[in-house]
Amino acid sequence: MKRFFTILLSLFATSVFAADRPNILFAISDDQSWPHAGAYGTNWVKTPGFDRVAREGLLFRQAFTPNAKCAPSRACILTGRPSWQLEDAGNHMPFFPQKFPGYVEALDRKGGYYVGYTGKGWAPGKALDAEGKPRQLTGKAYQKHKAKPPAAKISSNDYARNFEDFLADAEDSGKPWCFWYGATEPHRAYEYEAGVKKGGKRLEDIDRVPSFWPDNEIIRNDMLDYAFEIEHFDHHLVRIIEMLEKSDQLNNTLIVVTSDNGMPFPRVKGNAYLYANHLPLAIMWKEGIQKPGRKIDDFVSFIDFAPTFLEVARLAPENSTMASLTGKSLVPIFQSEKEGRIIAERDHVLIGKERHDAGRPNDWGYPIRGIVTDEWLYLRNYEPDRWPAGDPVTGYLNTDGSPTKTWILEARRKGENSHYWDMNFGKLPEEEFYQLQTDPDNVTNLANEEEHQEAKEKLAQQMREELLQQEDPRMDGKGSIFDNYPISTDSSKFYERFMKGEPTKAGWVNPGDFEKENPKDDQ
């Protein structure tokens, strides 16, 4: 009898899908925090493409990457596994292990899909097959067409026109397709004041500056330049959606729009606070989502995308050649007609990080694990004696160069203001605990407050138990393995080479970011 009901449920699940397997469009910006899209009520960022996907599909209000840096975040998306289950690929600039195929490779080899991408796929790092050839982790590259960008530093890639080429090839193949639209915006660098001078924005458009930065003209300009680049990503998304509409493919295309990690500003990208890991997410699939226009409060992790794509493509995970999936499919949310919290168990996510950009002695990382709920953010910093953003003498390499970074560094050097430096670059305690409703910027650490000890310990225990189940090496005292994985770029041993005076490259930070010496712990 149990088997009979299982078969019935399976048939019901299949029946809600369209007769044909859907096409899959995965659109991902590079370094965009929640809530920086119009659908979330942010008026100083104009995103009609994202807003349409949310309006005609689902708007997710609790979507998180497990690891807020480009390469490990994208590895989680592709494999359906958190970064602590990905060995080398849990780091930034890694060698991607062959043992972890991604969903694009699976749909190509086993699912009968035509696959491709434009812009930025999985990066930075090296992913080679058994013959030493580059793996097509996001499919065949479509990069031919260029266009004059609206500002300096914005890519000349005509993403939408390259998608048009892909669409023609996919039609010729006769297969359903899977496409990765990976913009390089709003990744730095930016043309300063482009948001105002070319985007028609005003400094007063910004409703609030996060409390961990000063509120002044420099920071507001930096934020508006970031907004202008998000709008470039969204402009191409609009064009792509229009192409799908004109070719009569929109109804049976599953469209997912998100970003890989938070904005490239101090205390955000590369960290583990809310602005770093909490990301925009809208999903549209006209023939597969019930009651569009809903707002979803279920916690979603990026490891949930791969199992979702396999399910809608009707490719069983055991037949996909992929390693076991830790994430859970979002299809039950698609099939529901409810708003808010739909699946009770989706009430939290796990986050963390290991080594991001080089710049510490011995290529060490900054290991963190954390858990996020509606009310709390708990973080455990496993090596609090290390510098969170990288050693000051090597330019705080885990924070991109920017006007905001420069202002904070210069204010401290001049003796005018060290408060913002402390919040953005200073060393951290072993535990952090933030109440999200009253402290969305995560600036008041309650970890040592007596009245919150029970809540903190409960979440710390829950996090540890789940990470043990997921065989996180950090839980068994073997976390140093992440420090010992090799770096795939010439950033390897950056600290040692820099201190010896050897030529080194760190093009993502400014020359003025380097300190003469590391501050003492008591300063």
PDB file of C-alpha atoms in Angstrom, residues 119-384:
ATOM      1  CA  GLY A 119      29.855  36.220 -19.537  1.00  0.00           C
ATOM      2  CA  LYS A 120      31.231  34.745 -16.337  1.00  0.00           C
ATOM      3  CA  GLY A 121      30.663  31.081 -15.632  1.00  0.00           C
ATOM      4  CA  TRP A 122      32.437  29.356 -12.767  1.00  0.00           C
ATOM      5  CA  ALA A 123      35.469  31.424 -11.771  1.00  0.00           C
ATOM      6  CA  PRO A 124      38.146  32.096 -10.695  1.00  0.00           C
ATOM      7  CA  GLY A 125      40.084  28.841 -10.651  1.00  0.00           C
ATOM      8  CA  LYS A 126      40.937  25.844 -12.807  1.00  0.00           C
ATOM      9  CA  ALA A 127      38.592  22.980 -13.665  1.00  0.00           C
ATOM     10  CA  LEU A 128      40.205  20.271 -15.788  1.00  0.00           C
ATOM     11  CA  ASP A 129      38.977  16.857 -16.914  1.00  0.00           C
ATOM     12  CA  ALA A 130      40.903  13.586 -16.728  1.00  0.00           C
ATOM     13  CA  GLU A 131      42.758  14.487 -19.934  1.00  0.00           C
ATOM     14  CA  GLY A 132      43.814  17.882 -18.612  1.00  0.00           C
ATOM     15  CA  LYS A 133      41.354  19.785 -20.798  1.00  0.00           C
ATOM     16  CA  PRO A 134      39.127  22.592 -19.449  1.00  0.00           C
ATOM     17  CA  ARG A 135      35.750  21.370 -18.246  1.00  0.00           C
ATOM     18  CA  GLN A 136      32.676  23.156 -19.559  1.00  0.00           C
ATOM     19  CA  LEU A 137      31.158  23.649 -16.128  1.00  0.00           C
ATOM     20  CA  THR A 138      28.559  26.072 -17.487  1.00  0.00           C
ATOM     21  CA  GLY A 139      28.412  24.792 -21.073  1.00  0.00           C
ATOM     22  CA  LYS A 140      29.684  26.043 -24.404  1.00  0.00           C
ATOM     23  CA  ALA A 141      30.886  29.657 -24.398  1.00  0.00           C
ATOM     24  CA  TYR A 142      28.987  32.313 -26.361  1.00  0.00           C
ATOM     25  CA  GLN A 143      31.129  35.452 -26.156  1.00  0.00           C
ATOM     26  CA  LYS A 144      31.424  36.753 -29.743  1.00  0.00           C
ATOM     27  CA  HIS A 145      29.288  39.881 -29.733  1.00  0.00           C
ATOM     28  CA  LYS A 146      30.450  43.143 -28.175  1.00  0.00           C
ATOM     29  CA  ALA A 147      28.751  46.482 -27.561  1.00  0.00           C
ATOM     30  CA  LYS A 148      29.847  49.859 -26.283  1.00  0.00           C
ATOM     31  CA  PRO A 149      29.319  49.817 -22.504  1.00  0.00           C
ATOM     32  CA  PRO A 150      27.412  52.671 -20.841  1.00  0.00           C
ATOM     33  CA  ALA A 151      30.383  53.486 -18.575  1.00  0.00           C
ATOM     34  CA  ALA A 152      34.054  52.685 -18.233  1.00  0.00           C
ATOM     35  CA  LYS A 153      34.778  49.413 -16.384  1.00  0.00           C
ATOM     36  CA  ILE A 154      31.481  47.837 -17.502  1.00  0.00           C
ATOM     37  CA  SER A 155      31.956  44.803 -19.737  1.00  0.00           C
ATOM     38  CA  SER A 156      31.634  45.186 -23.504  1.00  0.00           C
ATOM     39  CA  ASN A 157      30.038  41.729 -23.683  1.00  0.00           C
ATOM     40  CA  ASP A 158      26.687  41.956 -25.441  1.00  0.00           C
ATOM     41  CA  TYR A 159      25.164  39.281 -23.244  1.00  0.00           C
ATOM     42  CA  ALA A 160      21.717  39.379 -24.817  1.00  0.00           C
ATOM     43  CA  ARG A 161      22.971  39.124 -28.385  1.00  0.00           C
ATOM     44  CA  ASN A 162      25.207  36.219 -27.424  1.00  0.00           C
ATOM     45  CA  PHE A 163      22.168  34.542 -25.910  1.00  0.00           C
ATOM     46  CA  GLU A 164      20.411  35.069 -29.245  1.00  0.00           C
ATOM     47  CA  ASP A 165      23.172  33.069 -30.948  1.00  0.00           C
ATOM     48  CA  PHE A 166      22.787  30.327 -28.360  1.00  0.00           C
ATOM     49  CA  LEU A 167      19.022  30.263 -28.859  1.00  0.00           C
ATOM     50  CA  ALA A 168      19.457  29.696 -32.589  1.00  0.00           C
ATOM     51  CA  ASP A 169      21.882  26.821 -31.993  1.00  0.00           C
ATOM     52  CA  ALA A 170      19.609  25.302 -29.367  1.00  0.00           C
ATOM     53  CA  GLU A 171      16.689  25.384 -31.810  1.00  0.00           C
ATOM     54  CA  ASP A 172      18.806  23.622 -34.415  1.00  0.00           C
ATOM     55  CA  SER A 173      19.698  20.934 -31.870  1.00  0.00           C
ATOM     56  CA  GLY A 174      16.054  20.058 -31.269  1.00  0.00           C
ATOM     57  CA  LYS A 175      16.740  19.724 -27.558  1.00  0.00           C
ATOM     58  CA  PRO A 176      15.510  21.599 -24.514  1.00  0.00           C
ATOM     59  CA  TRP A 177      18.198  23.997 -23.405  1.00  0.00           C
ATOM     60  CA  CYS A 178      19.987  25.192 -20.283  1.00  0.00           C
ATOM     61  CA  PHE A 179      21.732  28.581 -20.396  1.00  0.00           C
ATOM     62  CA  TRP A 180      23.890  30.395 -17.836  1.00  0.00           C
ATOM     63  CA  TYR A 181      23.774  34.185 -18.197  1.00  0.00           C
ATOM     64  CA  GLY A 182      26.626  35.344 -15.984  1.00  0.00           C
ATOM     65  CA  ALA A 183      27.153  39.090 -16.030  1.00  0.00           C
ATOM     66  CA  THR A 184      30.384  40.546 -14.668  1.00  0.00           C
ATOM     67  CA  GLU A 185      28.417  43.422 -13.150  1.00  0.00           C
ATOM     68  CA  PRO A 186      28.310  44.843 -10.498  1.00  0.00           C
ATOM     69  CA  HIS A 187      31.791  43.409  -9.836  1.00  0.00           C
ATOM     70  CA  ARG A 188      34.423  46.105  -9.467  1.00  0.00           C
ATOM     71  CA  ALA A 189      36.009  48.256 -10.744  1.00  0.00           C
ATOM     72  CA  TYR A 190      33.532  51.144 -11.310  1.00  0.00           C
ATOM     73  CA  GLU A 191      33.714  54.469 -13.100  1.00  0.00           C
ATOM     74  CA  TYR A 192      33.410  56.897 -10.193  1.00  0.00           C
ATOM     75  CA  GLU A 193      30.214  58.990 -10.267  1.00  0.00           C
ATOM     76  CA  ALA A 194      28.815  57.099 -13.259  1.00  0.00           C
ATOM     77  CA  GLY A 195      25.595  56.522 -11.323  1.00  0.00           C
ATOM     78  CA  VAL A 196      25.013  60.250 -11.029  1.00  0.00           C
ATOM     79  CA  LYS A 197      26.529  61.510 -14.279  1.00  0.00           C
ATOM     80  CA  LYS A 198      25.382  58.711 -16.617  1.00  0.00           C
ATOM     81  CA  GLY A 199      22.592  57.007 -14.712  1.00  0.00           C
ATOM     82  CA  GLY A 200      20.703  60.148 -13.705  1.00  0.00           C
ATOM     83  CA  LYS A 201      20.802  59.215 -10.031  1.00  0.00           C
ATOM     84  CA  ARG A 202      20.920  61.548  -7.037  1.00  0.00           C
ATOM     85  CA  LEU A 203      22.777  61.058  -3.789  1.00  0.00           C
ATOM     86  CA  GLU A 204      19.581  61.661  -1.849  1.00  0.00           C
ATOM     87  CA  ASP A 205      17.903  58.723  -3.654  1.00  0.00           C
ATOM     88  CA  ILE A 206      19.573  56.335  -1.195  1.00  0.00           C
ATOM     89  CA  ASP A 207      17.237  55.844   1.744  1.00  0.00           C
ATOM     90  CA  ARG A 208      19.958  54.666   4.152  1.00  0.00           C
ATOM     91  CA  VAL A 209      23.644  53.857   4.242  1.00  0.00           C
ATOM     92  CA  PRO A 210      24.506  50.757   6.316  1.00  0.00           C
ATOM     93  CA  SER A 211      25.698  51.790   9.756  1.00  0.00           C
ATOM     94  CA  PHE A 212      29.074  50.105   9.335  1.00  0.00           C
ATOM     95  CA  TRP A 213      30.075  52.770   6.761  1.00  0.00           C
ATOM     96  CA  PRO A 214      30.101  56.552   7.113  1.00  0.00           C
ATOM     97  CA  ASP A 215      27.232  58.366   5.432  1.00  0.00           C
ATOM     98  CA  ASN A 216      28.921  60.847   3.131  1.00  0.00           C
ATOM     99  CA  GLU A 217      29.128  61.837  -0.529  1.00  0.00           C
ATOM    100  CA  ILE A 218      31.936  59.403  -1.366  1.00  0.00           C
ATOM    101  CA  ILE A 219      30.132  56.341  -0.026  1.00  0.00           C
ATOM    102  CA  ARG A 220      26.799  57.354  -1.586  1.00  0.00           C
ATOM    103  CA  ASN A 221      28.457  57.831  -4.977  1.00  0.00           C
ATOM    104  CA  ASP A 222      30.086  54.429  -4.630  1.00  0.00           C
ATOM    105  CA  MET A 223      26.709  52.854  -3.863  1.00  0.00           C
ATOM    106  CA  LEU A 224      25.056  54.565  -6.844  1.00  0.00           C
ATOM    107  CA  ASP A 225      27.846  53.406  -9.173  1.00  0.00           C
ATOM    108  CA  TYR A 226      27.177  49.880  -7.890  1.00  0.00           C
ATOM    109  CA  ALA A 227      23.449  50.381  -8.587  1.00  0.00           C
ATOM    110  CA  PHE A 228      24.179  51.568 -12.133  1.00  0.00           C
ATOM    111  CA  GLU A 229      26.055  48.313 -12.831  1.00  0.00           C
ATOM    112  CA  ILE A 230      23.214  46.191 -11.446  1.00  0.00           C
ATOM    113  CA  GLU A 231      20.939  47.987 -13.885  1.00  0.00           C
ATOM    114  CA  HIS A 232      23.249  47.003 -16.755  1.00  0.00           C
ATOM    115  CA  PHE A 233      22.856  43.338 -15.782  1.00  0.00           C
ATOM    116  CA  ASP A 234      19.106  43.801 -15.570  1.00  0.00           C
ATOM    117  CA  HIS A 235      18.927  45.601 -18.940  1.00  0.00           C
ATOM    118  CA  HIS A 236      20.294  42.510 -20.679  1.00  0.00           C
ATOM    119  CA  LEU A 237      17.919  40.313 -18.677  1.00  0.00           C
ATOM    120  CA  VAL A 238      15.009  42.364 -20.055  1.00  0.00           C
ATOM    121  CA  ARG A 239      16.282  41.834 -23.602  1.00  0.00           C
ATOM    122  CA  ILE A 240      16.683  38.098 -23.040  1.00  0.00           C
ATOM    123  CA  ILE A 241      13.144  37.750 -21.669  1.00  0.00           C
ATOM    124  CA  GLU A 242      11.798  39.667 -24.663  1.00  0.00           C
ATOM    125  CA  MET A 243      13.600  37.263 -27.015  1.00  0.00           C
ATOM    126  CA  LEU A 244      11.992  34.325 -25.252  1.00  0.00           C
ATOM    127  CA  GLU A 245       8.597  35.970 -25.542  1.00  0.00           C
ATOM    128  CA  LYS A 246       8.994  36.678 -29.264  1.00  0.00           C
ATOM    129  CA  SER A 247      10.165  33.118 -29.932  1.00  0.00           C
ATOM    130  CA  ASP A 248       7.215  31.685 -27.979  1.00  0.00           C
ATOM    131  CA  GLN A 249       9.531  30.011 -25.462  1.00  0.00           C
ATOM    132  CA  LEU A 250       8.830  32.095 -22.369  1.00  0.00           C
ATOM    133  CA  ASN A 251       5.971  30.004 -21.002  1.00  0.00           C
ATOM    134  CA  ASN A 252       8.028  26.841 -20.694  1.00  0.00           C
ATOM    135  CA  THR A 253      11.292  28.368 -19.569  1.00  0.00           C
ATOM    136  CA  LEU A 254      12.287  28.185 -15.913  1.00  0.00           C
ATOM    137  CA  ILE A 255      14.017  31.506 -15.187  1.00  0.00           C
ATOM    138  CA  VAL A 256      16.111  31.920 -12.039  1.00  0.00           C
ATOM    139  CA  VAL A 257      17.626  35.353 -11.286  1.00  0.00           C
ATOM    140  CA  THR A 258      20.068  35.842  -8.434  1.00  0.00           C
ATOM    141  CA  SER A 259      23.662  36.828  -7.602  1.00  0.00           C
ATOM    142  CA  ASP A 260      26.698  34.928  -6.337  1.00  0.00           C
ATOM    143  CA  ASN A 261      27.526  36.958  -3.206  1.00  0.00           C
ATOM    144  CA  GLY A 262      27.044  40.358  -1.669  1.00  0.00           C
ATOM    145  CA  MET A 263      28.195  43.764  -2.883  1.00  0.00           C
ATOM    146  CA  PRO A 264      31.973  44.332  -3.339  1.00  0.00           C
ATOM    147  CA  PHE A 265      32.320  46.668  -0.380  1.00  0.00           C
ATOM    148  CA  PRO A 266      34.094  46.394   2.980  1.00  0.00           C
ATOM    149  CA  ARG A 267      32.415  44.053   5.494  1.00  0.00           C
ATOM    150  CA  VAL A 268      30.235  42.517   2.782  1.00  0.00           C
ATOM    151  CA  LYS A 269      31.681  40.364  -0.029  1.00  0.00           C
ATOM    152  CA  GLY A 270      33.942  37.697   1.433  1.00  0.00           C
ATOM    153  CA  ASN A 271      32.443  37.978   4.926  1.00  0.00           C
ATOM    154  CA  ALA A 272      29.610  36.091   6.614  1.00  0.00           C
ATOM    155  CA  TYR A 273      27.222  38.844   7.663  1.00  0.00           C
ATOM    156  CA  LEU A 274      23.717  39.284   6.290  1.00  0.00           C
ATOM    157  CA  TYR A 275      24.724  41.684   3.513  1.00  0.00           C
ATOM    158  CA  ALA A 276      27.302  39.124   2.318  1.00  0.00           C
ATOM    159  CA  ASN A 277      25.248  35.923   2.164  1.00  0.00           C
ATOM    160  CA  HIS A 278      21.639  37.132   1.877  1.00  0.00           C
ATOM    161  CA  LEU A 279      20.934  37.514  -1.846  1.00  0.00           C
ATOM    162  CA  PRO A 280      18.157  38.476  -4.273  1.00  0.00           C
ATOM    163  CA  LEU A 281      16.214  35.627  -5.839  1.00  0.00           C
ATOM    164  CA  ALA A 282      13.237  35.598  -8.206  1.00  0.00           C
ATOM    165  CA  ILE A 283      12.002  32.562 -10.151  1.00  0.00           C
ATOM    166  CA  MET A 284       9.476  32.426 -12.992  1.00  0.00           C
ATOM    167  CA  TRP A 285       8.094  29.422 -14.850  1.00  0.00           C
ATOM    168  CA  LYS A 286       4.688  30.144 -16.312  1.00  0.00           C
ATOM    169  CA  GLU A 287       3.786  26.529 -17.019  1.00  0.00           C
ATOM    170  CA  GLY A 288       5.220  25.106 -13.805  1.00  0.00           C
ATOM    171  CA  ILE A 289       4.593  27.564 -10.964  1.00  0.00           C
ATOM    172  CA  GLN A 290       1.201  27.715  -9.326  1.00  0.00           C
ATOM    173  CA  LYS A 291      -0.315  31.070  -8.372  1.00  0.00           C
ATOM    174  CA  PRO A 292       2.431  33.442  -9.524  1.00  0.00           C
ATOM    175  CA  GLY A 293       3.101  36.670  -7.669  1.00  0.00           C
ATOM    176  CA  ARG A 294       3.659  34.984  -4.318  1.00  0.00           C
ATOM    177  CA  LYS A 295       6.307  36.130  -1.823  1.00  0.00           C
ATOM    178  CA  ILE A 296       8.184  33.235  -0.232  1.00  0.00           C
ATOM    179  CA  ASP A 297       9.785  33.250   3.224  1.00  0.00           C
ATOM    180  CA  ASP A 298      11.178  29.707   3.137  1.00  0.00           C
ATOM    181  CA  PHE A 299      14.940  29.690   3.629  1.00  0.00           C
ATOM    182  CA  VAL A 300      16.612  28.741   0.367  1.00  0.00           C
ATOM    183  CA  SER A 301      20.262  27.832  -0.050  1.00  0.00           C
ATOM    184  CA  PHE A 302      22.141  27.897  -3.335  1.00  0.00           C
ATOM    185  CA  ILE A 303      22.632  24.145  -2.970  1.00  0.00           C
ATOM    186  CA  ASP A 304      18.893  23.830  -3.728  1.00  0.00           C
ATOM    187  CA  PHE A 305      19.234  24.955  -7.362  1.00  0.00           C
ATOM    188  CA  ALA A 306      20.906  21.826  -8.773  1.00  0.00           C
ATOM    189  CA  PRO A 307      18.332  19.352  -7.393  1.00  0.00           C
ATOM    190  CA  THR A 308      15.569  21.659  -8.655  1.00  0.00           C
ATOM    191  CA  PHE A 309      16.999  21.689 -12.173  1.00  0.00           C
ATOM    192  CA  LEU A 310      17.466  17.908 -12.196  1.00  0.00           C
ATOM    193  CA  GLU A 311      13.883  17.369 -11.068  1.00  0.00           C
ATOM    194  CA  VAL A 312      12.268  19.623 -13.668  1.00  0.00           C
ATOM    195  CA  ALA A 313      14.516  18.051 -16.330  1.00  0.00           C
ATOM    196  CA  ARG A 314      13.333  14.636 -15.082  1.00  0.00           C
ATOM    197  CA  LEU A 315      16.868  13.421 -14.569  1.00  0.00           C
ATOM    198  CA  ALA A 316      17.115  11.279 -11.441  1.00  0.00           C
ATOM    199  CA  PRO A 317      20.120  12.282  -9.309  1.00  0.00           C
ATOM    200  CA  GLU A 318      21.380   8.701  -9.250  1.00  0.00           C
ATOM    201  CA  ASN A 319      21.494   8.744 -13.058  1.00  0.00           C
ATOM    202  CA  SER A 320      23.160  12.143 -13.337  1.00  0.00           C
ATOM    203  CA  THR A 321      26.778  11.113 -12.509  1.00  0.00           C
ATOM    204  CA  MET A 322      26.759  13.891  -9.887  1.00  0.00           C
ATOM    205  CA  ALA A 323      27.954  13.343  -6.328  1.00  0.00           C
ATOM    206  CA  SER A 324      25.162  13.015  -3.769  1.00  0.00           C
ATOM    207  CA  LEU A 325      23.106  16.197  -3.433  1.00  0.00           C
ATOM    208  CA  THR A 326      22.764  17.916  -0.080  1.00  0.00           C
ATOM    209  CA  GLY A 327      20.321  20.557  -1.316  1.00  0.00           C
ATOM    210  CA  LYS A 328      16.579  20.030  -1.650  1.00  0.00           C
ATOM    211  CA  SER A 329      14.449  20.746  -4.714  1.00  0.00           C
ATOM    212  CA  LEU A 330      12.293  23.871  -4.774  1.00  0.00           C
ATOM    213  CA  VAL A 331       9.587  22.150  -6.826  1.00  0.00           C
ATOM    214  CA  PRO A 332       7.248  21.716  -3.808  1.00  0.00           C
ATOM    215  CA  ILE A 333       7.282  25.508  -3.451  1.00  0.00           C
ATOM    216  CA  PHE A 334       6.482  25.866  -7.154  1.00  0.00           C
ATOM    217  CA  GLN A 335       3.524  23.517  -6.738  1.00  0.00           C
ATOM    218  CA  SER A 336       2.091  25.207  -3.654  1.00  0.00           C
ATOM    219  CA  GLU A 337      -0.358  28.088  -3.735  1.00  0.00           C
ATOM    220  CA  LYS A 338       0.662  29.460  -0.342  1.00  0.00           C
ATOM    221  CA  GLU A 339       2.648  32.564   0.529  1.00  0.00           C
ATOM    222  CA  GLY A 340       5.119  33.149   3.332  1.00  0.00           C
ATOM    223  CA  ARG A 341       6.632  30.058   4.944  1.00  0.00           C
ATOM    224  CA  ILE A 342       5.470  27.015   3.000  1.00  0.00           C
ATOM    225  CA  ILE A 343       7.707  24.192   4.223  1.00  0.00           C
ATOM    226  CA  ALA A 344       8.155  24.334   7.988  1.00  0.00           C
ATOM    227  CA  GLU A 345      11.590  22.716   7.910  1.00  0.00           C
ATOM    228  CA  ARG A 346      12.947  25.526   5.744  1.00  0.00           C
ATOM    229  CA  ASP A 347      13.469  27.747   8.776  1.00  0.00           C
ATOM    230  CA  HIS A 348      17.248  28.236   8.603  1.00  0.00           C
ATOM    231  CA  VAL A 349      20.375  27.920   6.467  1.00  0.00           C
ATOM    232  CA  LEU A 350      24.023  27.133   7.166  1.00  0.00           C
ATOM    233  CA  ILE A 351      26.770  29.431   5.913  1.00  0.00           C
ATOM    234  CA  GLY A 352      30.551  29.604   6.188  1.00  0.00           C
ATOM    235  CA  LYS A 353      33.871  30.161   4.485  1.00  0.00           C
ATOM    236  CA  GLU A 354      37.449  28.974   4.326  1.00  0.00           C
ATOM    237  CA  ARG A 355      40.210  30.516   2.209  1.00  0.00           C
ATOM    238  CA  HIS A 356      39.180  33.315  -0.110  1.00  0.00           C
ATOM    239  CA  ASP A 357      41.800  35.649  -1.550  1.00  0.00           C
ATOM    240  CA  ALA A 358      45.432  35.034  -0.596  1.00  0.00           C
ATOM    241  CA  GLY A 359      47.351  37.490   1.563  1.00  0.00           C
ATOM    242  CA  ARG A 360      47.906  35.790   4.907  1.00  0.00           C
ATOM    243  CA  PRO A 361      51.045  33.894   5.959  1.00  0.00           C
ATOM    244  CA  ASN A 362      51.155  30.330   4.558  1.00  0.00           C
ATOM    245  CA  ASP A 363      48.097  31.051   2.373  1.00  0.00           C
ATOM    246  CA  TRP A 364      45.861  30.559   5.395  1.00  0.00           C
ATOM    247  CA  GLY A 365      42.173  31.330   5.155  1.00  0.00           C
ATOM    248  CA  TYR A 366      39.704  32.724   7.659  1.00  0.00           C
ATOM    249  CA  PRO A 367      37.411  29.830   8.634  1.00  0.00           C
ATOM    250  CA  ILE A 368      33.850  30.623   9.712  1.00  0.00           C
ATOM    251  CA  ARG A 369      30.686  28.588  10.124  1.00  0.00           C
ATOM    252  CA  GLY A 370      27.289  30.083  10.831  1.00  0.00           C
ATOM    253  CA  ILE A 371      23.567  29.526  11.012  1.00  0.00           C
ATOM    254  CA  VAL A 372      20.811  31.979  10.066  1.00  0.00           C
ATOM    255  CA  THR A 373      17.188  31.911  11.234  1.00  0.00           C
ATOM    256  CA  ASP A 374      14.372  34.455  11.087  1.00  0.00           C
ATOM    257  CA  GLU A 375      15.565  35.957  14.351  1.00  0.00           C
ATOM    258  CA  TRP A 376      19.268  35.203  14.718  1.00  0.00           C
ATOM    259  CA  LEU A 377      22.644  35.072  13.014  1.00  0.00           C
ATOM    260  CA  TYR A 378      25.216  32.953  14.866  1.00  0.00           C
ATOM    261  CA  LEU A 379      28.840  32.905  13.660  1.00  0.00           C
ATOM    262  CA  ARG A 380      31.810  30.906  14.897  1.00  0.00           C
ATOM    263  CA  ASN A 381      35.247  32.262  13.921  1.00  0.00           C
ATOM    264  CA  TYR A 382      37.687  29.373  14.229  1.00  0.00           C
ATOM    265  CA  GLU A 383      40.913  31.388  13.905  1.00  0.00           C
ATOM    266  CA  PRO A 384      40.175  34.740  15.573  1.00  0.00           C
TER     267      PRO A 384
END
